[in-house]
PDB file of C-alpha atoms in Angstrom:
ATOM      1  CA  MET A  19      10.043  18.173   1.466  1.00  0.00           C
ATOM      2  CA  SER A  20       6.768  19.929   1.041  1.00  0.00           C
ATOM      3  CA  PRO A  21       5.594  20.972   4.683  1.00  0.00           C
ATOM      4  CA  LEU A  22       1.951  19.584   4.436  1.00  0.00           C
ATOM      5  CA  GLY A  23       1.233  20.201   8.073  1.00  0.00           C
ATOM      6  CA  ARG A  24       0.974  18.059  11.231  1.00  0.00           C
ATOM      7  CA  THR A  25      -2.762  17.194  12.160  1.00  0.00           C
ATOM      8  CA  PRO A  26      -3.849  14.711  15.008  1.00  0.00           C
ATOM      9  CA  PRO A  27      -5.474  11.442  14.718  1.00  0.00           C
ATOM     10  CA  VAL A  28      -9.034  12.475  13.489  1.00  0.00           C
ATOM     11  CA  PRO A  29     -11.970  10.344  15.313  1.00  0.00           C
ATOM     12  CA  THR A  30     -13.781   7.735  12.906  1.00  0.00           C
ATOM     13  CA  ARG A  31     -17.001   6.140  13.100  1.00  0.00           C
ATOM     14  CA  ARG A  32     -17.483   2.988  11.207  1.00  0.00           C
ATOM     15  CA  ALA A  33     -20.804   2.494   9.474  1.00  0.00           C
ATOM     16  CA  PRO A  34     -22.603  -0.667   9.412  1.00  0.00           C
ATOM     17  CA  PRO A  35     -21.186  -3.461   7.480  1.00  0.00           C
ATOM     18  CA  TRP A  36     -22.296  -3.340   3.607  1.00  0.00           C
ATOM     19  CA  THR A  37     -24.382  -0.515   3.877  1.00  0.00           C
ATOM     20  CA  ALA A  38     -24.189   2.733   2.022  1.00  0.00           C
ATOM     21  CA  SER A  39     -23.642   5.842   3.553  1.00  0.00           C
ATOM     22  CA  PRO A  40     -22.460   9.431   2.227  1.00  0.00           C
ATOM     23  CA  HIS A  41     -18.661   8.609   2.932  1.00  0.00           C
ATOM     24  CA  ARG A  42     -18.036   5.235   3.330  1.00  0.00           C
ATOM     25  CA  SER A  43     -14.765   3.635   3.571  1.00  0.00           C
ATOM     26  CA  ALA A  44     -14.203  -0.053   2.685  1.00  0.00           C
ATOM     27  CA  SER A  45     -14.242  -2.174   5.948  1.00  0.00           C
ATOM     28  CA  PRO A  46     -13.379  -4.847   6.876  1.00  0.00           C
ATOM     29  CA  PRO A  47     -11.378  -5.845   4.076  1.00  0.00           C
ATOM     30  CA  PRO A  48     -11.811  -8.768   2.210  1.00  0.00           C
ATOM     31  CA  PRO A  49      -9.142 -11.984   1.987  1.00  0.00           C
ATOM     32  CA  GLN A  50      -6.484 -10.108  -0.085  1.00  0.00           C
ATOM     33  CA  THR A  51      -4.711 -13.363  -1.571  1.00  0.00           C
ATOM     34  CA  SER A  52      -8.203 -14.636  -2.550  1.00  0.00           C
ATOM     35  CA  PRO A  53      -9.766 -13.818  -5.809  1.00  0.00           C
ATOM     36  CA  ARG A  54     -13.284 -15.204  -4.825  1.00  0.00           C
ATOM     37  CA  GLY A  55     -13.079 -12.980  -1.559  1.00  0.00           C
ATOM     38  CA  ILE A  56     -12.578  -9.725  -3.535  1.00  0.00           C
ATOM     39  CA  HIS A  57     -14.993 -10.876  -6.133  1.00  0.00           C
ATOM     40  CA  ASP A  58     -17.563 -10.990  -3.722  1.00  0.00           C
ATOM     41  CA  PHE A  59     -16.595  -7.887  -1.817  1.00  0.00           C
ATOM     42  CA  VAL A  60     -16.498  -5.722  -4.869  1.00  0.00           C
ATOM     43  CA  GLY A  61     -19.819  -7.250  -6.124  1.00  0.00           C
ATOM     44  CA  SER A  62     -21.858  -6.446  -2.680  1.00  0.00           C
ATOM     45  CA  TRP A  63     -20.415  -2.790  -2.800  1.00  0.00           C
ATOM     46  CA  ARG A  64     -23.580  -0.273  -3.401  1.00  0.00           C
ATOM     47  CA  GLY A  65     -22.813   3.228  -3.718  1.00  0.00           C
ATOM     48  CA  PRO A  66     -19.899   5.719  -4.261  1.00  0.00           C
ATOM     49  CA  LEU A  67     -16.515   5.028  -2.207  1.00  0.00           C
ATOM     50  CA  HIS A  68     -15.090   8.379  -1.335  1.00  0.00           C
ATOM     51  CA  VAL A  69     -11.768   7.022   0.712  1.00  0.00           C
ATOM     52  CA  LEU A  70     -10.295   3.343   0.331  1.00  0.00           C
ATOM     53  CA  VAL A  71      -7.440   2.540   2.394  1.00  0.00           C
ATOM     54  CA  ASN A  72      -5.327  -0.463   1.348  1.00  0.00           C
ATOM     55  CA  ASN A  73      -3.602  -1.245   4.803  1.00  0.00           C
ATOM     56  CA  ALA A  74      -3.623  -5.423   4.737  1.00  0.00           C
ATOM     57  CA  GLY A  75       0.315  -6.619   5.114  1.00  0.00           C
ATOM     58  CA  ILE A  76       2.490  -9.210   6.218  1.00  0.00           C
ATOM     59  CA  MET A  77       6.233  -8.792   6.889  1.00  0.00           C
ATOM     60  CA  ALA A  78       9.409 -10.802   6.437  1.00  0.00           C
ATOM     61  CA  VAL A  79       7.758 -14.232   5.988  1.00  0.00           C
ATOM     62  CA  PRO A  80      10.948 -16.524   6.955  1.00  0.00           C
ATOM     63  CA  THR A  81      10.714 -19.204   4.325  1.00  0.00           C
ATOM     64  CA  LEU A  82       9.365 -19.012   0.558  1.00  0.00           C
ATOM     65  CA  GLU A  83       5.601 -19.110   0.343  1.00  0.00           C
ATOM     66  CA  ARG A  84       3.268 -19.330  -2.612  1.00  0.00           C
ATOM     67  CA  THR A  85      -0.255 -18.773  -3.002  1.00  0.00           C
ATOM     68  CA  PRO A  86      -2.151 -21.135  -4.865  1.00  0.00           C
ATOM     69  CA  ASP A  87      -1.390 -19.062  -7.858  1.00  0.00           C
ATOM     70  CA  GLY A  88       1.984 -19.698  -7.367  1.00  0.00           C
ATOM     71  CA  TRP A  89       2.614 -16.066  -6.327  1.00  0.00           C
ATOM     72  CA  GLU A  90       5.258 -15.431  -3.527  1.00  0.00           C
ATOM     73  CA  ARG A  91       3.080 -14.584  -0.593  1.00  0.00           C
ATOM     74  CA  GLN A  92       4.454 -10.927   0.697  1.00  0.00           C
ATOM     75  CA  LEU A  93       3.636  -9.680  -2.744  1.00  0.00           C
ATOM     76  CA  ALA A  94       0.218 -11.046  -3.377  1.00  0.00           C
ATOM     77  CA  THR A  95      -0.999 -10.176   0.215  1.00  0.00           C
ATOM     78  CA  ASN A  96       0.844  -6.655   0.054  1.00  0.00           C
ATOM     79  CA  TYR A  97       0.484  -5.664  -3.267  1.00  0.00           C
ATOM     80  CA  LEU A  98      -1.529  -7.940  -5.775  1.00  0.00           C
ATOM     81  CA  GLY A  99      -4.719  -7.967  -3.395  1.00  0.00           C
ATOM     82  CA  HIS A 100      -4.675  -4.429  -3.316  1.00  0.00           C
ATOM     83  CA  PHE A 101      -4.086  -3.954  -6.998  1.00  0.00           C
ATOM     84  CA  GLU A 102      -7.176  -6.047  -8.049  1.00  0.00           C
ATOM     85  CA  LEU A 103      -9.320  -4.604  -5.235  1.00  0.00           C
ATOM     86  CA  THR A 104      -8.495  -1.042  -6.285  1.00  0.00           C
ATOM     87  CA  VAL A 105      -8.878  -1.680  -9.822  1.00  0.00           C
ATOM     88  CA  LYS A 106     -12.501  -3.585  -9.413  1.00  0.00           C
ATOM     89  CA  LEU A 107     -13.715  -0.516  -7.301  1.00  0.00           C
ATOM     90  CA  ARG A 108     -12.835   2.001  -9.666  1.00  0.00           C
ATOM     91  CA  PRO A 109     -16.420   2.559 -10.949  1.00  0.00           C
ATOM     92  CA  ALA A 110     -16.999   3.171  -7.002  1.00  0.00           C
ATOM     93  CA  LEU A 111     -14.392   5.511  -6.493  1.00  0.00           C
ATOM     94  CA  ALA A 112     -15.224   7.502  -9.732  1.00  0.00           C
ATOM     95  CA  ALA A 113     -18.822   7.957  -8.535  1.00  0.00           C
ATOM     96  CA  ALA A 114     -17.250   9.850  -5.585  1.00  0.00           C
ATOM     97  CA  SER A 115     -16.134  12.855  -7.438  1.00  0.00           C
ATOM     98  CA  GLY A 116     -13.143  13.477  -5.525  1.00  0.00           C
ATOM     99  CA  ALA A 117     -12.090  10.149  -4.240  1.00  0.00           C
ATOM    100  CA  ARG A 118      -9.028   9.283  -2.501  1.00  0.00           C
ATOM    101  CA  ILE A 119      -6.848   6.140  -2.220  1.00  0.00           C
ATOM    102  CA  VAL A 120      -4.264   5.489   0.592  1.00  0.00           C
ATOM    103  CA  SER A 121      -1.726   2.665  -0.023  1.00  0.00           C
ATOM    104  CA  VAL A 122       0.214   1.888   3.036  1.00  0.00           C
ATOM    105  CA  SER A 123       3.721   1.456   2.423  1.00  0.00           C
ATOM    106  CA  SER A 124       6.902   1.368   4.427  1.00  0.00           C
ATOM    107  CA  SER A 125      10.643   2.308   4.809  1.00  0.00           C
ATOM    108  CA  GLY A 126      11.098  -1.446   4.354  1.00  0.00           C
ATOM    109  CA  HIS A 127      10.492  -0.517   0.464  1.00  0.00           C
ATOM    110  CA  LEU A 128      14.318   0.931   0.768  1.00  0.00           C
ATOM    111  CA  PHE A 129      15.642  -2.545   0.674  1.00  0.00           C
ATOM    112  CA  SER A 130      14.632  -3.799  -2.744  1.00  0.00           C
ATOM    113  CA  PRO A 131      12.888  -2.465  -6.100  1.00  0.00           C
ATOM    114  CA  VAL A 132      10.446  -4.537  -7.931  1.00  0.00           C
ATOM    115  CA  LEU A 133      12.462  -7.936  -9.177  1.00  0.00           C
ATOM    116  CA  PHE A 134      10.297  -7.459 -12.564  1.00  0.00           C
ATOM    117  CA  ASP A 135      12.390 -10.337 -13.790  1.00  0.00           C
ATOM    118  CA  ASP A 136      11.880 -12.728 -11.038  1.00  0.00           C
ATOM    119  CA  PRO A 137       9.179 -11.290  -8.553  1.00  0.00           C
ATOM    120  CA  HIS A 138       7.973 -14.633  -7.226  1.00  0.00           C
ATOM    121  CA  PHE A 139      11.709 -15.457  -6.753  1.00  0.00           C
ATOM    122  CA  ARG A 140      11.548 -18.706  -9.227  1.00  0.00           C
ATOM    123  CA  PHE A 141      15.413 -18.303  -9.831  1.00  0.00           C
ATOM    124  CA  THR A 142      16.356 -15.556  -7.088  1.00  0.00           C
ATOM    125  CA  PRO A 143      17.493 -16.770  -3.858  1.00  0.00           C
ATOM    126  CA  TYR A 144      14.343 -15.963  -1.692  1.00  0.00           C
ATOM    127  CA  ASP A 145      14.997 -13.433   1.266  1.00  0.00           C
ATOM    128  CA  PRO A 146      12.403 -12.517   3.448  1.00  0.00           C
ATOM    129  CA  ILE A 147      13.311  -8.689   3.582  1.00  0.00           C
ATOM    130  CA  VAL A 148      13.775  -8.397   0.254  1.00  0.00           C
ATOM    131  CA  ALA A 149      10.552  -9.754  -0.598  1.00  0.00           C
ATOM    132  CA  TYR A 150       9.248  -7.472   1.787  1.00  0.00           C
ATOM    133  CA  GLY A 151      10.772  -4.294   0.417  1.00  0.00           C
ATOM    134  CA  GLN A 152       9.552  -5.637  -3.250  1.00  0.00           C
ATOM    135  CA  SER A 153       6.036  -5.615  -2.125  1.00  0.00           C
ATOM    136  CA  LYS A 154       6.125  -2.395  -0.213  1.00  0.00           C
ATOM    137  CA  THR A 155       8.085  -0.560  -3.440  1.00  0.00           C
ATOM    138  CA  ALA A 156       4.979  -2.209  -5.295  1.00  0.00           C
ATOM    139  CA  THR A 157       2.410  -0.953  -3.160  1.00  0.00           C
ATOM    140  CA  THR A 158       3.861   2.806  -3.425  1.00  0.00           C
ATOM    141  CA  LEU A 159       3.991   2.607  -7.186  1.00  0.00           C
ATOM    142  CA  LEU A 160       0.698   1.707  -7.626  1.00  0.00           C
ATOM    143  CA  ALA A 161      -0.562   5.365  -5.856  1.00  0.00           C
ATOM    144  CA  VAL A 162       1.729   6.700  -8.612  1.00  0.00           C
ATOM    145  CA  GLY A 163      -0.021   4.897 -11.292  1.00  0.00           C
ATOM    146  CA  VAL A 164      -3.296   5.178  -9.936  1.00  0.00           C
ATOM    147  CA  THR A 165      -3.159   8.776 -10.278  1.00  0.00           C
ATOM    148  CA  ASP A 166      -1.417   9.310 -13.423  1.00  0.00           C
ATOM    149  CA  ARG A 167      -4.305   6.990 -14.792  1.00  0.00           C
ATOM    150  CA  TRP A 168      -7.521   7.911 -13.033  1.00  0.00           C
ATOM    151  CA  ALA A 169      -6.964  11.579 -12.145  1.00  0.00           C
ATOM    152  CA  GLY A 170      -9.534  12.321 -14.766  1.00  0.00           C
ATOM    153  CA  ASP A 171     -12.120  10.338 -12.931  1.00  0.00           C
ATOM    154  CA  GLY A 172     -11.540  12.464  -9.687  1.00  0.00           C
ATOM    155  CA  ILE A 173      -9.516   9.674  -8.389  1.00  0.00           C
ATOM    156  CA  THR A 174      -5.784  10.426  -6.402  1.00  0.00           C
ATOM    157  CA  ALA A 175      -3.766   8.239  -4.254  1.00  0.00           C
ATOM    158  CA  ASN A 176      -0.813   8.560  -2.195  1.00  0.00           C
ATOM    159  CA  ALA A 177       1.638   6.208  -0.575  1.00  0.00           C
ATOM    160  CA  VAL A 178       2.145   6.515   3.216  1.00  0.00           C
ATOM    161  CA  MET A 179       4.726   5.438   5.536  1.00  0.00           C
ATOM    162  CA  PRO A 180       3.011   5.040   9.010  1.00  0.00           C
ATOM    163  CA  GLY A 181       6.356   4.627  11.006  1.00  0.00           C
ATOM    164  CA  ALA A 182       7.714   2.260  13.548  1.00  0.00           C
ATOM    165  CA  ILE A 183       5.017   0.854  15.746  1.00  0.00           C
ATOM    166  CA  ALA A 184       4.751  -2.094  17.878  1.00  0.00           C
ATOM    167  CA  THR A 185       2.607  -4.767  16.230  1.00  0.00           C
ATOM    168  CA  ASN A 186       2.081  -8.292  15.377  1.00  0.00           C
ATOM    169  CA  LEU A 187       3.570  -7.310  12.004  1.00  0.00           C
ATOM    170  CA  GLN A 188       7.027  -7.973  13.648  1.00  0.00           C
ATOM    171  CA  ARG A 189       6.549 -11.357  14.836  1.00  0.00           C
ATOM    172  CA  HIS A 190       8.785 -12.702  12.269  1.00  0.00           C
ATOM    173  CA  THR A 191      11.644 -10.613  13.157  1.00  0.00           C
ATOM    174  CA  GLY A 192      11.801 -10.824  17.118  1.00  0.00           C
ATOM    175  CA  GLY A 193       9.976  -7.616  17.578  1.00  0.00           C
ATOM    176  CA  LEU A 194      10.396  -3.927  16.827  1.00  0.00           C
ATOM    177  CA  ARG A 195      13.944  -3.060  16.556  1.00  0.00           C
ATOM    178  CA  THR A 196      13.612   0.587  16.028  1.00  0.00           C
ATOM    179  CA  PRO A 197      15.328   3.015  18.502  1.00  0.00           C
ATOM    180  CA  VAL A 198      12.903   3.975  21.249  1.00  0.00           C
ATOM    181  CA  GLU A 199      12.861   7.549  20.268  1.00  0.00           C
ATOM    182  CA  ARG A 200      11.725   6.859  16.883  1.00  0.00           C
ATOM    183  CA  ARG A 201       9.140   4.759  17.765  1.00  0.00           C
ATOM    184  CA  LYS A 202       5.157   5.690  17.412  1.00  0.00           C
ATOM    185  CA  THR A 203       2.114   4.806  19.231  1.00  0.00           C
ATOM    186  CA  PRO A 204      -0.672   3.825  16.993  1.00  0.00           C
ATOM    187  CA  GLU A 205      -2.297   6.986  16.997  1.00  0.00           C
ATOM    188  CA  GLN A 206       0.899   8.839  15.874  1.00  0.00           C
ATOM    189  CA  GLY A 207       1.318   6.063  13.353  1.00  0.00           C
ATOM    190  CA  ALA A 208      -2.125   6.421  11.796  1.00  0.00           C
ATOM    191  CA  SER A 209      -2.154   9.952  11.449  1.00  0.00           C
ATOM    192  CA  THR A 210       0.058  10.101   8.090  1.00  0.00           C
ATOM    193  CA  THR A 211      -3.074   7.849   6.615  1.00  0.00           C
ATOM    194  CA  LEU A 212      -5.635  10.039   8.005  1.00  0.00           C
ATOM    195  CA  LEU A 213      -3.403  13.119   6.354  1.00  0.00           C
ATOM    196  CA  ALA A 214      -3.882  11.500   3.214  1.00  0.00           C
ATOM    197  CA  ALA A 215      -7.257  10.230   3.603  1.00  0.00           C
ATOM    198  CA  THR A 216      -8.906  13.567   4.947  1.00  0.00           C
ATOM    199  CA  SER A 217      -6.630  16.631   4.773  1.00  0.00           C
ATOM    200  CA  PRO A 218      -7.866  19.712   2.476  1.00  0.00           C
ATOM    201  CA  LEU A 219      -4.072  20.064   2.045  1.00  0.00           C
ATOM    202  CA  LEU A 220      -4.172  16.990  -0.115  1.00  0.00           C
ATOM    203  CA  GLU A 221      -7.339  17.493  -2.194  1.00  0.00           C
ATOM    204  CA  GLY A 222      -6.693  16.848  -5.590  1.00  0.00           C
ATOM    205  CA  VAL A 223      -2.643  15.850  -4.872  1.00  0.00           C
ATOM    206  CA  GLY A 224      -1.746  12.319  -5.830  1.00  0.00           C
ATOM    207  CA  GLY A 225       1.044  10.359  -6.605  1.00  0.00           C
ATOM    208  CA  ARG A 226       3.082  11.101  -3.637  1.00  0.00           C
ATOM    209  CA  TYR A 227       4.912   9.285  -0.396  1.00  0.00           C
ATOM    210  CA  LEU A 228       4.154  10.826   2.918  1.00  0.00           C
ATOM    211  CA  GLU A 229       6.214  10.111   6.172  1.00  0.00           C
ATOM    212  CA  ASP A 230       5.457  12.108   9.327  1.00  0.00           C
ATOM    213  CA  ASN A 231       2.900  14.065   7.704  1.00  0.00           C
ATOM    214  CA  ASN A 232       5.249  15.702   5.172  1.00  0.00           C
ATOM    215  CA  GLU A 233       5.971  14.762   1.555  1.00  0.00           C
ATOM    216  CA  ALA A 234       9.040  12.299   1.666  1.00  0.00           C
ATOM    217  CA  VAL A 235      12.346  13.639  -0.219  1.00  0.00           C
ATOM    218  CA  VAL A 236      13.135  11.207  -3.232  1.00  0.00           C
ATOM    219  CA  VAL A 237      16.616   9.542  -2.316  1.00  0.00           C
ATOM    220  CA  THR A 238      18.947   7.619  -4.472  1.00  0.00           C
ATOM    221  CA  ARG A 239      20.732   5.758  -1.684  1.00  0.00           C
ATOM    222  CA  ARG A 240      19.363   3.815   1.632  1.00  0.00           C
ATOM    223  CA  SER A 241      20.528   5.718   4.694  1.00  0.00           C
ATOM    224  CA  ASP A 242      20.816   4.245   8.296  1.00  0.00           C
ATOM    225  CA  ASP A 243      17.766   6.116   9.301  1.00  0.00           C
ATOM    226  CA  LEU A 244      15.708   4.689   6.464  1.00  0.00           C
ATOM    227  CA  VAL A 245      14.163   8.070   5.532  1.00  0.00           C
ATOM    228  CA  GLY A 246      12.812   9.061   2.297  1.00  0.00           C
ATOM    229  CA  VAL A 247      11.473   7.280  -0.867  1.00  0.00           C
ATOM    230  CA  ALA A 248      13.308   5.654  -3.111  1.00  0.00           C
ATOM    231  CA  SER A 249      13.685   6.915  -6.532  1.00  0.00           C
ATOM    232  CA  TYR A 250      12.784   3.691  -8.045  1.00  0.00           C
ATOM    233  CA  ALA A 251       9.599   3.744  -6.171  1.00  0.00           C
ATOM    234  CA  VAL A 252       8.008   6.456  -7.962  1.00  0.00           C
ATOM    235  CA  ASP A 253       9.666   6.280 -11.154  1.00  0.00           C
ATOM    236  CA  ALA A 254       7.104   6.481 -14.006  1.00  0.00           C
ATOM    237  CA  ALA A 255       8.764   3.831 -16.281  1.00  0.00           C
ATOM    238  CA  ASN A 256       8.586   1.253 -13.169  1.00  0.00           C
ATOM    239  CA  THR A 257       5.252   2.446 -12.659  1.00  0.00           C
ATOM    240  CA  GLU A 258       3.806   1.389 -15.964  1.00  0.00           C
ATOM    241  CA  ARG A 259       5.967  -1.835 -16.103  1.00  0.00           C
ATOM    242  CA  LEU A 260       4.385  -2.697 -12.809  1.00  0.00           C
ATOM    243  CA  TRP A 261       0.710  -2.233 -13.935  1.00  0.00           C
ATOM    244  CA  ASP A 262       1.233  -3.957 -16.805  1.00  0.00           C
ATOM    245  CA  LEU A 263       2.982  -6.819 -15.208  1.00  0.00           C
ATOM    246  CA  SER A 264      -0.020  -6.991 -12.760  1.00  0.00           C
ATOM    247  CA  VAL A 265      -2.857  -6.754 -15.243  1.00  0.00           C
ATOM    248  CA  ASP A 266      -0.903 -10.186 -16.835  1.00  0.00           C
ATOM    249  CA  LEU A 267      -0.761 -11.888 -13.650  1.00  0.00           C
ATOM    250  CA  LEU A 268      -4.418 -11.128 -12.821  1.00  0.00           C
ATOM    251  CA  SER A 269      -5.578 -11.870 -16.355  1.00  0.00           C
TER     252      SER A 269
END
């Protein structure tokens, strides 16, 4: 584990919507499962983009739901929308000369790798947590893939695990079940995202999975405390395979 230091939440100020500013981040996000929403959002962008945080997410949808394209909804929302948005914003990110992308992942990725042969559960019996885990593994692999491909443009990406924070994300799971002593406030949960987005310690550093403001250890089995990043979520071959699959799905 690489000690990156611990930083408190950094105050931010939102720029007016759809206006260029020297260090503007993408907010608010477009509809992540809507190609038209992403197209319109990217088309309206002006100027360089210094930080992109891919944060939209849903969790443990109880029954199998599909988008109009036939994609499983958790994978579409948590990953495919982010992939398309990120790829289409590449020129703006490259123009920033040192842009950072933050992929908000989860310890839930430890429950499933990407199901490359059946990512949309057309044959495999649907399981809400497996589907969520797959989508968060894909989110982590996106950070690895972006860094591998775009570092020459000055673009790096890291995945982050915010921690256990009580939000509407858990509405399908009966609320937050993490032991009280391991829960975080929203401010504490945001700190790892802010570290990835702003810390000088991560200048030029990408392809990592961060938790608790540190680089996570790579693990080969899931522990009860759900700590670490699964080896399959940072694997180079899986990164290549997912990138190709994503391009095919969106073409």
